[in-house]
């Protein structure tokens, strides 16, 4: 229903600005030049948010790529984003994994930490607890590789900060639905 | 039949196979091979415009008046960038265009070559889709696909950017074979369950209104016929957006006139007070809704649209039906008949009684004058003197456009070409050129303002070269009238740069172009002068000198609701109507 909301701006959406949610969209696209620019341009042109975006080819023979976008907005805005994405000609399918059912989200991070003595030992101990792998080491530094949900990576990075965090490289979120069926 | 030919020849061959008989364009270095191929055939007529923006609007006029895809051909760099305004216009008004742009040879792309620009980058957000063709093998498929994408679903402009070496390369041409695009397959049939729900809602409505838009026109003449049938069957009132005029015949008593910012009092009040709104091919644009949080507060809303993203975009609706207007209207008519629905006659009578009382306010009224020509009077006389002819109307953008929409009454679809979404001044003359190319024997009139017409006046040369007898009917008030009106409303009557200084003598200008010029400033002489314009076998510039201070009313001021209109008999200070919040809006 078009309930009269208390939206202050007369032309802005009467749908309101409260209840902002985070959704993960899975977008199957033809892997052709410019397709990522179309998707990114849609978000910037219409003022939508991108929290995270990943893209890679997933079916080489069919030239299909999968883009995973984490975005935020009211449910109405998220629905609008899905419909706007569907209008882009080389897009096959847009699935909102957040409403589709249960889904798994993973991100990979590489975390560089520099330190000596007790800090170095503590960093190693925490890395073990997080099941992070050491993929590069010098006498005064480590690079850890860590996979997990984005919040787990956030936690790990925060723990590393006082121990000599140098820099972080993250892939952004990849996501897939649970169960036997494709999206 | 697959044939070996050059890329340039493929382009002409594909145009032929797509049934394109007329294109609008301007040559340049990066499209010379295509122009050479055009030179060597007689099927596709090329209309030389004088500016690429003109090519785009001419193609729009051609498309909108015929229902076919409009085609333009421009060179790389400035040719492409000049076309951008027209492409954006076509995107906002859902006009099917195919725009072929030349590009520097593939090996020079990215080198900042002469007349190079990133055409696909620049046009990505102002087209429905675009292509850069890097291999001759892809060219035939892309050419056919472009026409498919432009015309299917919600129509729109498509750009094909073709580097010069691809135009010279030789390859195998394949004709179109029922292009079935692998990803783009818009849904045209509406969900039958939802259509049944719509019929139930309509049957129970006590205060219904049809709100229709350009989607009905885009859906084809059949959609307009079905709309008329459904409106007659139900007995409901109907209003339409600027873009939808002509889908329903204006002289009919169930017609409430256009709605929105400069729409009629009865249409806007019916929208505000209705208990059921049936939106067909309209998109709840801000010029229609006014203040969103006060938009039709008590109604249930049905929205029929081919574009799923239009539904629930600006206004949340109760029942969204995704589908082509003609298909959904056909199902609605069929189910309405099959169910032998009898709406609540008593409630409808009361609703019509209310509407008639609004209609009595006569919101398009104005104070007549014997001394000066009132712009509304000019449009009324133009209508009376042309209504029984085969007439097409285009407009520029501003007050004259709204007066044309209010006072020129359309009976058929595809007769009204105007820039609605983008509001492009300079649209009307090139659009008229496009319309006249498609309908050589028709009377094509561009209702213009003296400011707008100067934005693409160079297309007079095109009209004269192709012996197109387009009539430019300028409502000359020596102001950018709508700007002046808003300055009166919002900025204390400080008319900053809205006076049309140093205007040309339009009669002499017409003569300079080899056209016929007429000036009229006397209401008593107006009919004779209009008749002279109609009877002239040439292109005509008609300088209709009108009242300089006339405001375009009625008006929903920015930030106000449908039931807060300024009516023509408003006699308080216009500058005090809009509050600070409203002043922020456009």
XYZ file of C-alpha atoms in Angstrom:
769
model
C 0.000 0.000 0.000
C 1.006 3.547 -0.516
C 0.859 4.504 3.131
C 1.505 8.238 3.503
C 4.954 8.226 5.015
C 6.588 11.126 6.772
C 9.168 11.541 4.004
C 10.346 15.129 4.273
C 11.222 15.721 0.618
C 8.168 15.918 -1.596
C 9.712 14.252 -4.652
C 11.922 11.785 -2.863
C 10.569 8.323 -2.544
C 7.669 8.030 -0.147
C 8.999 4.611 0.662
C 11.124 5.932 3.481
C 14.760 5.657 4.369
C 14.612 3.468 7.453
C 15.153 -0.310 7.561
C 18.356 -0.396 5.535
C 19.338 -3.997 4.817
C 22.397 -5.653 3.331
C 21.738 -8.057 0.459
C 23.963 -10.274 -1.640
C 23.072 -10.383 -5.320
C 24.367 -13.039 -7.650
C 24.426 -11.909 -11.270
C 25.136 -14.200 -14.225
C 26.413 -12.281 -17.233
C 27.823 -12.847 -20.679
C 31.561 -12.396 -20.362
C 31.870 -9.638 -22.960
C 33.745 -6.350 -22.959
C 32.085 -3.616 -20.956
C 29.648 -5.757 -19.014
C 31.242 -4.901 -15.667
C 31.219 -1.211 -16.601
C 27.481 -1.481 -17.292
C 26.873 -2.968 -13.845
C 29.107 -0.519 -11.996
C 27.762 2.410 -14.038
C 24.212 1.459 -13.069
C 25.120 1.614 -9.383
C 26.903 4.973 -9.631
C 24.384 6.486 -12.042
C 21.387 5.678 -9.871
C 23.073 6.305 -6.550
C 23.060 2.746 -5.193
C 25.711 1.436 -2.810
C 28.298 -1.234 -3.505
C 29.781 -2.777 -0.360
C 31.635 -5.471 -2.223
C 31.874 -6.697 -5.787
C 33.605 -9.725 -7.220
C 33.648 -11.021 -10.757
C 35.213 -13.949 -12.590
C 34.407 -16.255 -15.438
C 32.661 -19.404 -14.177
C 31.804 -21.333 -17.352
C 34.590 -20.952 -19.839
C 32.915 -22.646 -22.823
C 29.742 -20.602 -22.434
C 31.586 -17.327 -21.758
C 29.594 -16.852 -18.558
C 30.788 -14.772 -15.653
C 29.359 -14.508 -12.197
C 29.269 -11.183 -10.417
C 28.565 -11.163 -6.689
C 27.480 -7.807 -5.328
C 26.861 -6.951 -1.707
C 24.673 -3.869 -1.553
C 22.642 -1.999 1.025
C 19.288 -0.273 0.858
C 15.671 -0.543 1.877
C 13.867 -3.667 0.596
C 12.218 -1.459 -2.052
C 15.553 -0.126 -3.250
C 17.053 -3.627 -3.349
C 14.104 -4.827 -5.451
C 14.629 -1.849 -7.756
C 18.349 -2.690 -8.069
C 17.503 -6.263 -9.104
C 15.039 -5.041 -11.747
C 17.453 -2.420 -13.042
C 20.185 -5.055 -13.336
C 17.801 -7.320 -15.247
C 17.353 -4.581 -17.849
C 21.027 -4.763 -18.819
C 20.994 -6.726 -22.054
C 23.925 -9.167 -21.497
C 22.685 -10.134 -18.022
C 21.194 -13.623 -17.853
C 19.901 -13.755 -14.344
C 19.848 -11.790 -11.110
C 19.278 -13.666 -7.846
C 18.986 -12.026 -4.465
C 20.697 -14.693 -2.359
C 19.517 -12.988 0.808
C 15.866 -13.657 -0.014
C 16.448 -16.760 -2.142
C 17.142 -18.982 0.858
C 20.190 -19.993 2.807
C 23.469 -19.067 1.225
C 27.148 -19.232 2.021
C 29.422 -16.239 1.770
C 33.175 -16.402 1.732
C 35.971 -13.977 1.254
C 39.701 -14.444 1.007
C 42.136 -12.027 2.605
C 45.888 -11.668 2.675
C 47.120 -9.898 5.780
C 50.664 -8.590 6.216
C 51.925 -8.221 9.782
C 55.297 -6.908 10.861
C 56.709 -7.442 14.341
C 59.218 -9.127 16.597
C 59.261 -10.983 19.879
C 56.022 -11.475 21.778
C 53.887 -9.703 19.100
C 55.133 -12.112 16.451
C 54.323 -15.121 18.614
C 50.890 -13.768 19.451
C 50.126 -13.084 15.753
C 51.050 -16.669 14.931
C 48.887 -18.000 17.772
C 45.850 -16.021 16.605
C 46.428 -17.069 13.019
C 46.244 -20.668 14.157
C 43.000 -20.007 15.990
C 41.526 -18.464 12.822
C 42.946 -21.229 10.645
C 44.929 -18.699 8.651
C 47.875 -20.006 6.632
C 51.286 -18.431 6.472
C 52.033 -17.867 2.800
C 55.066 -15.626 3.159
C 57.469 -15.107 6.008
C 60.604 -13.112 6.816
C 62.359 -12.787 10.158
C 60.255 -9.735 10.890
C 57.001 -10.338 9.027
C 54.246 -12.736 7.991
C 51.675 -12.732 5.268
C 48.613 -14.707 6.371
C 46.004 -16.119 4.036
C 42.561 -16.350 5.540
C 39.221 -17.473 4.150
C 35.884 -16.972 5.800
C 32.844 -14.831 6.238
C 33.563 -11.123 5.901
C 32.952 -10.514 9.613
C 35.468 -13.185 10.538
C 38.059 -11.422 8.398
C 37.122 -8.101 9.993
C 37.731 -9.672 13.419
C 41.084 -11.080 12.401
C 42.251 -7.774 10.943
C 41.257 -5.948 14.128
C 43.218 -8.426 16.226
C 46.289 -7.972 14.040
C 46.187 -4.192 14.239
C 48.005 -3.798 17.615
C 50.384 -6.611 16.664
C 51.875 -4.756 13.685
C 49.326 -4.825 10.881
C 50.909 -3.462 7.688
C 48.315 -3.946 4.979
C 45.353 -6.038 3.909
C 44.191 -7.253 0.508
C 40.692 -8.723 0.310
C 38.899 -10.358 -2.622
C 35.409 -9.261 -1.783
C 32.561 -11.661 -1.220
C 31.837 -14.754 -3.296
C 28.529 -16.422 -2.490
C 26.512 -19.483 -3.424
C 23.208 -20.949 -2.312
C 23.062 -24.003 -0.037
C 21.554 -27.284 -1.161
C 21.684 -29.234 -4.419
C 20.092 -26.691 -6.791
C 21.622 -23.878 -8.770
C 20.269 -20.348 -8.442
C 21.575 -16.106 -48.483
C 25.086 -15.700 -47.163
C 27.145 -13.356 -49.314
C 30.686 -12.027 -49.250
C 30.848 -8.274 -48.910
C 32.559 -5.453 -47.063
C 31.449 -4.254 -43.641
C 30.117 -1.039 -45.157
C 28.035 -3.028 -47.651
C 26.780 -5.252 -44.833
C 25.444 -2.201 -43.028
C 23.403 -1.103 -46.034
C 22.303 -4.695 -46.689
C 21.198 -5.119 -43.067
C 19.232 -1.850 -43.192
C 17.473 -3.160 -46.285
C 16.758 -6.527 -44.651
C 15.381 -4.741 -41.585
C 12.982 -2.789 -43.795
C 14.663 0.566 -43.254
C 13.930 2.890 -46.171
C 15.103 6.182 -44.625
C 18.064 7.115 -42.467
C 19.247 10.435 -41.099
C 22.914 11.255 -40.947
C 25.969 13.385 -41.461
C 29.192 12.125 -43.090
C 32.720 12.298 -41.737
C 36.086 10.578 -41.975
C 35.198 7.495 -39.964
C 32.027 6.653 -41.906
C 33.221 7.354 -45.466
C 33.093 3.670 -46.509
C 29.445 3.482 -45.382
C 28.617 6.658 -47.310
C 30.287 5.130 -50.349
C 28.075 2.056 -50.008
C 25.007 4.289 -49.656
C 26.039 6.142 -52.816
C 25.968 2.918 -54.809
C 22.420 1.820 -54.080
C 18.906 3.180 -54.321
C 16.963 1.399 -51.614
C 17.899 3.340 -48.484
C 17.258 7.078 -48.655
C 19.731 9.177 -46.723
C 18.552 12.496 -45.304
C 21.438 14.890 -44.745
C 20.836 16.790 -41.525
C 22.862 19.838 -40.497
C 23.811 18.706 -37.002
C 23.944 15.212 -35.534
C 21.509 16.127 -32.756
C 19.070 16.859 -35.566
C 19.685 13.385 -36.990
C 18.730 11.779 -33.699
C 15.550 13.824 -33.246
C 14.571 13.316 -36.889
C 14.964 9.565 -36.399
C 12.826 9.876 -33.254
C 10.114 11.728 -35.168
C 10.247 9.096 -37.881
C 10.034 6.282 -35.315
C 7.296 7.782 -33.177
C 5.043 8.599 -36.127
C 5.456 5.194 -37.812
C 6.041 2.723 -34.986
C 9.200 1.588 -36.795
C 12.814 1.780 -35.636
C 14.468 5.116 -36.489
C 18.015 4.994 -37.830
C 20.817 7.543 -37.778
C 24.359 7.428 -39.068
C 27.072 9.697 -37.684
C 30.824 9.844 -37.672
C 33.239 9.269 -34.801
C 34.172 11.803 -32.126
C 32.053 14.965 -32.435
C 29.529 13.142 -34.619
C 28.873 10.700 -31.803
C 28.960 13.243 -28.989
C 26.549 15.531 -30.843
C 24.099 12.647 -31.055
C 24.168 12.054 -27.294
C 21.334 14.478 -26.470
C 19.064 12.780 -28.994
C 19.986 9.333 -27.704
C 19.225 10.369 -24.130
C 15.943 11.855 -25.288
C 15.040 8.556 -26.949
C 16.030 6.618 -23.829
C 13.795 8.678 -21.550
C 10.826 8.562 -23.931
C 11.366 4.904 -24.927
C 11.802 5.534 -28.648
C 13.395 2.737 -30.692
C 16.523 4.002 -32.475
C 19.556 2.387 -34.023
C 22.494 4.782 -34.151
C 25.475 3.733 -36.238
C 28.624 5.615 -35.320
C 31.953 5.467 -37.119
C 35.050 4.836 -35.043
C 38.756 5.212 -35.704
C 40.393 2.008 -36.970
C 40.806 -0.677 -34.285
C 44.606 -0.304 -34.160
C 44.210 3.412 -33.316
C 41.595 2.947 -30.572
C 43.013 4.247 -27.313
C 45.669 6.396 -28.977
C 43.685 9.664 -28.779
C 43.505 9.610 -32.562
C 41.891 12.421 -34.562
C 38.127 12.438 -33.942
C 38.422 9.551 -31.509
C 36.180 9.352 -28.467
C 35.116 6.478 -26.249
C 31.696 6.240 -27.876
C 30.533 3.111 -26.078
C 31.746 4.590 -22.788
C 30.011 7.905 -23.376
C 26.767 6.344 -24.598
C 26.579 3.475 -22.123
C 24.273 5.312 -19.772
C 22.174 6.975 -22.482
C 21.369 3.897 -24.546
C 19.403 0.750 -23.917
C 22.442 -1.141 -25.175
C 25.546 -0.457 -27.223
C 28.160 -2.376 -29.171
C 31.719 -1.831 -30.342
C 32.272 -4.134 -33.324
C 35.896 -5.191 -33.421
C 35.640 -8.103 -35.880
C 33.879 -8.280 -39.233
C 32.600 -11.766 -38.248
C 30.450 -10.183 -35.516
C 28.999 -7.381 -37.641
C 25.963 -9.072 -39.276
C 24.779 -10.586 -35.984
C 25.186 -7.311 -34.098
C 23.391 -5.296 -36.787
C 20.328 -7.538 -36.590
C 20.512 -7.861 -32.820
C 20.552 -4.062 -32.492
C 17.182 -3.783 -34.229
C 15.820 -6.576 -32.058
C 16.967 -4.912 -28.835
C 15.817 -1.425 -29.899
C 12.278 -2.537 -30.685
C 11.553 -5.331 -28.175
C 10.302 -4.858 -24.655
C 10.515 -1.258 -23.577
C 11.936 0.336 -26.733
C 15.054 2.467 -26.666
C 18.152 3.641 -28.498
C 20.972 1.253 -29.438
C 24.418 2.383 -30.615
C 26.639 0.322 -32.914
C 30.163 1.737 -32.980
C 32.018 0.470 -36.062
C 35.742 1.129 -36.575
C 36.746 2.166 -40.079
C 38.869 -0.951 -40.741
C 35.857 -3.147 -39.966
C 33.861 -1.170 -42.553
C 36.559 -1.936 -45.166
C 37.044 -5.595 -44.173
C 35.354 -8.333 -46.187
C 33.265 -11.018 -44.536
C 30.191 -13.183 -44.867
C 26.850 -11.456 -44.522
C 23.984 -13.398 -43.029
C 20.422 -12.090 -43.216
C 18.284 -11.896 -40.075
C 16.827 -15.234 -39.093
C 14.186 -14.678 -36.444
C 16.737 -13.318 -33.985
C 16.176 -15.011 -30.645
C 18.411 -13.170 -28.241
C 19.990 -15.457 -25.679
C 19.476 -13.186 -22.699
C 17.073 -10.425 -23.731
C 13.589 -11.874 -23.968
C 11.076 -9.451 -22.479
C 7.850 -10.825 -21.117
C 4.891 -9.589 -23.161
C 2.019 -11.680 -21.807
C 0.762 -10.588 -18.409
C 0.254 -13.071 -15.580
C -3.357 -14.258 -16.010
C -3.965 -14.662 -12.272
C -2.993 -11.056 -11.702
C -5.138 -9.888 -14.610
C -8.078 -11.698 -12.985
C -7.351 -9.873 -9.757
C -7.267 -6.620 -11.709
C -10.714 -7.335 -13.165
C -12.026 -8.066 -9.663
C -10.596 -4.790 -8.350
C -12.077 -2.900 -11.284
C -15.462 -4.521 -10.819
C -15.558 -3.432 -7.186
C -14.274 0.109 -7.738
C -16.455 3.040 -6.807
C -14.135 5.846 -7.910
C -11.844 4.423 -10.586
C -9.598 6.219 -13.067
C -7.450 5.049 -15.957
C -4.011 6.701 -16.009
C -2.316 5.883 -19.304
C 1.023 6.808 -20.842
C 3.432 6.514 -23.729
C 3.619 2.756 -23.270
C 0.192 2.436 -24.882
C 1.461 4.296 -27.963
C 4.666 2.231 -28.052
C 2.672 -0.971 -27.859
C 1.154 -0.175 -31.270
C -2.219 0.950 -32.644
C -3.846 -2.265 -31.403
C -3.180 -1.211 -27.807
C -4.984 2.092 -28.370
C -7.971 0.264 -29.878
C -8.121 -2.117 -26.913
C -7.776 0.741 -24.462
C -10.724 2.506 -26.071
C -12.748 -0.703 -25.896
C -11.945 -1.246 -22.228
C -12.712 2.364 -21.295
C -16.043 2.144 -23.115
C -16.886 -1.225 -21.539
C -16.163 -0.066 -18.022
C -17.491 3.475 -18.272
C -14.497 4.672 -16.233
C -12.872 8.099 -16.688
C -9.495 8.240 -18.380
C -6.558 10.649 -18.237
C -3.134 10.392 -19.772
C 0.392 11.678 -19.495
C 1.951 14.043 -22.022
C 3.487 11.063 -23.816
C 0.213 9.148 -23.983
C -1.898 11.777 -25.764
C -3.824 10.374 -28.708
C -4.196 6.829 -27.404
C -7.694 7.831 -26.337
C -9.656 10.363 -28.431
C -9.708 13.740 -26.718
C -13.208 14.765 -27.873
C -14.763 11.812 -26.022
C -16.702 12.685 -22.821
C -14.868 10.037 -20.753
C -11.592 11.852 -21.474
C -10.471 14.119 -18.621
C -7.577 15.779 -20.421
C -3.914 15.452 -19.624
C -2.867 15.102 -15.980
C 0.174 16.306 -14.091
C 1.920 19.596 -13.469
C -0.001 21.413 -16.220
C -2.840 18.932 -16.471
C -6.528 19.571 -16.022
C -8.207 20.164 -12.665
C -10.582 17.243 -13.214
C -7.794 14.816 -14.154
C -5.599 15.697 -11.185
C -8.443 15.692 -8.697
C -9.682 12.377 -10.039
C -6.179 10.983 -9.523
C -6.083 12.358 -5.981
C -9.530 11.186 -4.896
C -9.890 7.889 -6.769
C -10.223 4.574 -4.977
C -8.698 2.591 -7.854
C -5.996 3.768 -10.225
C -5.300 1.686 -13.319
C -1.912 2.772 -14.662
C -1.268 1.502 -18.177
C 2.158 2.096 -19.731
C 2.872 5.113 -17.547
C 5.745 5.466 -15.110
C 4.717 7.749 -12.204
C 7.175 10.453 -13.236
C 7.600 13.465 -10.889
C 5.759 15.704 -13.384
C 2.761 13.402 -12.896
C 2.798 12.622 -9.194
C 3.669 15.993 -7.706
C 4.252 15.585 -3.987
C 4.800 11.857 -3.573
C 3.707 11.476 0.022
C 0.381 13.086 -0.843
C -0.063 11.231 -4.130
C -3.494 9.628 -4.438
C -3.504 8.643 -0.778
C -6.696 6.606 -0.664
C -6.421 4.470 -3.775
C -5.478 0.948 -4.664
C -3.150 0.969 -7.632
C -2.802 -1.405 -10.550
C 0.266 -0.877 -12.702
C 0.641 -2.480 -16.138
C 4.101 -2.013 -17.624
C 6.476 -3.969 -19.837
C 9.436 -2.850 -17.738
C 9.500 -4.585 -14.327
C 11.737 -1.809 -12.965
C 8.977 0.759 -13.552
C 6.730 -1.026 -11.086
C 7.191 0.131 -7.471
C 9.987 2.508 -8.554
C 8.462 5.830 -7.481
C 5.106 4.748 -6.096
C 4.326 1.464 -4.358
C 1.442 -0.290 -6.089
C -0.941 -3.027 -4.953
C -0.927 -5.033 -8.157
C 1.909 -4.899 -10.671
C 1.384 -6.648 -13.989
C 4.468 -7.055 -16.167
C 3.543 -7.260 -19.820
C 2.986 -5.459 -23.084
C 0.014 -3.081 -22.911
C -1.747 -4.572 -25.918
C -1.515 -8.127 -24.565
C -2.648 -7.207 -21.071
C -5.454 -4.944 -22.320
C -6.637 -7.735 -24.581
C -6.860 -10.098 -21.608
C -8.602 -7.438 -19.510
C -11.208 -6.831 -22.222
C -11.735 -10.561 -22.721
C -12.140 -11.317 -19.010
C -14.354 -8.285 -18.446
C -16.671 -9.496 -21.207
C -16.511 -13.171 -20.201
C -17.368 -12.380 -16.587
C -20.148 -10.030 -17.696
C -18.949 -7.594 -15.029
C -21.381 -4.966 -13.887
C -19.636 -2.212 -11.983
C -21.443 -0.329 -9.246
C -23.535 1.945 -11.432
C -24.716 4.138 -8.585
C -21.223 4.733 -7.254
C -19.913 5.439 -10.736
C -22.688 7.951 -11.361
C -21.786 9.759 -8.148
C -18.107 9.709 -9.164
C -18.932 11.158 -12.560
C -21.054 13.807 -10.853
C -18.026 14.803 -8.810
C -15.797 14.821 -11.901
C -18.273 16.989 -13.816
C -18.234 19.537 -10.998
C -14.422 19.696 -11.279
C -14.703 19.936 -15.029
C -16.966 22.972 -14.640
C -13.990 24.876 -13.234
C -12.777 24.971 -16.837
C -9.153 24.878 -15.776
C -7.678 25.517 -19.229
C -9.545 28.830 -19.465
C -7.743 32.106 -20.127
C -8.719 35.748 -20.505
C -9.418 36.343 -24.185
C -8.129 39.500 -25.815
C -8.986 41.463 -28.917
C -5.683 43.335 -28.928
C -3.046 40.643 -28.529
C -3.004 37.027 -29.564
C -3.227 34.817 -26.508
C -0.997 31.774 -26.994
C -3.823 29.439 -25.977
C -6.062 31.081 -28.565
C -3.405 30.571 -31.219
C -3.228 26.835 -30.483
C -7.025 26.594 -30.396
C -7.323 28.240 -33.807
C -4.546 26.052 -35.157
C -6.475 23.011 -33.924
C -9.774 24.161 -35.400
C -8.219 24.867 -38.784
C -6.223 21.622 -38.998
C -8.327 19.064 -37.107
C -9.966 17.619 -40.193
C -6.702 17.182 -42.017
C -4.062 14.487 -41.896
C -2.057 16.352 -39.265
C 0.997 15.509 -37.167
C 2.169 17.805 -34.382
C 5.656 18.089 -32.940
C 6.766 20.564 -30.293
C 9.808 22.096 -28.750
C 9.944 22.387 -24.950
C 8.397 24.990 -22.692
C 5.138 26.881 -22.293
C 4.139 26.402 -25.940
C 4.516 22.645 -25.477
C 2.113 22.621 -22.533
C -0.368 24.886 -24.332
C -0.200 22.540 -27.300
C -0.875 19.560 -25.023
C -3.792 21.365 -23.373
C -5.467 22.870 -26.408
C -4.629 20.633 -29.363
C -6.898 17.620 -29.125
C -5.569 14.340 -30.472
C -7.830 11.614 -31.746
C -5.248 9.065 -32.898
C -1.976 7.671 -31.575
C 1.383 8.485 -33.253
C 0.210 11.995 -34.156
C 1.961 13.779 -31.306
C 5.750 13.965 -31.087
C 7.180 15.767 -28.075
C 10.186 15.533 -25.803
C 8.636 14.478 -22.510
C 11.225 12.871 -20.273
C 14.369 14.791 -21.175
C 12.600 18.051 -22.096
C 14.910 18.812 -25.012
C 14.562 22.299 -26.485
C 15.310 22.024 -30.193
C 13.497 18.701 -30.583
C 10.527 19.849 -32.624
C 11.966 20.979 -35.952
C 14.193 17.962 -36.617
C 11.409 15.680 -35.348
C 9.070 17.350 -37.860
C 11.621 16.644 -40.597
C 11.566 12.974 -39.615
C 7.768 12.866 -39.518
C 7.439 14.558 -42.893
C 9.906 12.110 -44.477
C 7.692 9.259 -43.270
C 4.429 10.982 -44.229
C 5.160 13.116 -47.291
C 1.537 14.128 -47.883
C 0.635 14.951 -44.305
C 0.450 18.363 -42.678
C 3.338 18.402 -40.195
C 3.421 21.294 -37.728
C 6.092 22.072 -35.157
C 4.451 24.149 -32.430
C 7.490 26.051 -31.211
C 8.751 28.818 -28.999
C 11.049 31.520 -30.301
C 13.834 30.381 -27.967
C 13.595 26.618 -28.584
C 13.412 26.915 -32.347
C 16.814 28.612 -32.463
C 18.427 25.558 -30.868
C 18.161 23.497 -34.050
C 17.170 26.124 -36.613
C 19.866 24.796 -38.965
C 17.506 21.942 -39.868
C 15.515 24.429 -41.957
C 18.147 23.764 -44.596
C 17.389 20.047 -44.425
C 13.669 20.728 -44.782
C 14.224 22.957 -47.795
C 16.721 20.608 -49.456
C 14.299 17.676 -49.258
C 11.294 19.875 -50.139
C 9.621 19.037 -46.847
C 6.741 21.469 -46.296
C 7.013 21.451 -42.491
C 5.217 24.299 -40.735
C 6.923 25.937 -37.785
C 4.330 27.706 -35.705
C 6.257 29.887 -33.258
C 4.411 31.229 -30.230
C 6.730 34.217 -29.925
C 6.547 35.903 -26.531
C 10.186 37.040 -26.606
C 10.883 35.051 -23.458
C 12.011 31.602 -22.553
C 8.494 31.507 -21.262
C 8.666 28.597 -18.845
C 11.908 29.898 -17.367
C 10.317 33.331 -17.010
C 7.253 31.776 -15.361
C 9.405 29.900 -12.828
C 11.394 33.045 -12.118
C 8.100 34.755 -11.371
C 7.093 31.849 -9.127
C 10.373 31.278 -7.339
C 12.726 34.204 -7.741
C 10.742 37.368 -7.176
C 10.263 38.153 -10.855
C 13.972 38.673 -11.429
C 14.070 37.563 -15.047
C 17.691 36.589 -15.186
C 18.706 35.900 -18.809
C 15.300 34.625 -19.852
C 14.520 37.488 -22.232
C 15.076 36.458 -25.844
C 17.433 39.290 -26.726
C 18.403 40.038 -30.354
C 15.892 37.734 -31.990
C 16.181 37.316 -35.730
C 13.410 38.559 -38.004
C 11.741 35.184 -38.471
C 10.063 36.185 -41.745
C 13.386 37.218 -43.262
C 15.000 34.131 -41.756
C 12.450 31.932 -43.526
C 13.163 33.720 -46.783
C 16.898 33.359 -46.285
C 16.399 29.603 -46.045
C 14.207 29.568 -49.139
C 11.078 28.966 -47.088
C 7.945 31.052 -46.635
C 7.686 33.490 -43.731
C 4.476 34.774 -42.120
C 4.044 37.124 -39.190
C 0.809 37.707 -37.353
C 0.106 39.803 -34.267
C -3.578 40.594 -34.730
C -6.126 38.092 -33.354
C -8.557 39.138 -36.084
C -6.051 38.180 -38.776
C -4.937 34.896 -37.210
C -7.268 32.506 -39.058
C -6.325 33.941 -42.425
C -2.627 33.737 -41.611
C -2.888 30.124 -40.393
C -4.759 29.257 -43.578
C -1.963 30.854 -45.593
C 0.507 28.638 -43.755
C -1.532 25.500 -44.421
C -1.960 26.358 -48.095
C 1.706 27.071 -48.724
C 3.468 24.274 -50.599
C 6.734 25.289 -48.935
C 8.226 25.001 -45.508
C 6.859 27.861 -43.421
C 8.101 29.781 -40.423
C 5.063 31.380 -38.807
C 6.017 34.100 -36.311
C 2.931 34.276 -34.127
C 3.460 37.288 -31.871
C 1.659 36.498 -28.627
C 1.039 37.997 -25.199
C 4.429 38.248 -23.460
C 3.245 37.862 -19.876
C 0.910 34.889 -20.163
C 1.574 32.097 -17.657
C 0.942 28.458 -18.366
C -1.851 27.426 -16.011
C -3.263 25.466 -14.349
C -0.202 24.332 -12.491
C 0.668 22.052 -9.624
C 3.471 24.075 -8.033
C 6.564 22.066 -7.178
C 6.245 20.319 -3.867
C 2.449 20.393 -3.865
C -0.158 17.683 -4.241
C -2.676 17.093 -7.026
C -5.430 18.855 -5.118
C -3.347 21.998 -4.546
C -3.380 23.330 -8.097
C -3.065 26.978 -9.113
C -6.026 27.656 -11.376
C -6.254 30.324 -14.078
C -8.551 32.485 -11.922
C -5.863 32.626 -9.209
C -5.389 36.292 -8.407
C -2.990 36.351 -5.423
C 0.789 36.702 -5.615
C 2.224 33.794 -7.610
C 5.593 34.313 -5.961
C 4.181 33.323 -2.565
C 2.735 29.941 -3.559
C 5.818 27.771 -3.322
C 7.542 27.234 0.019
C 11.292 26.941 0.522
C 11.225 23.170 0.253
C 9.391 23.364 -3.052
C 11.956 25.830 -4.369
C 14.625 23.147 -4.097
C 12.820 20.977 -6.633
C 12.973 21.134 -10.387
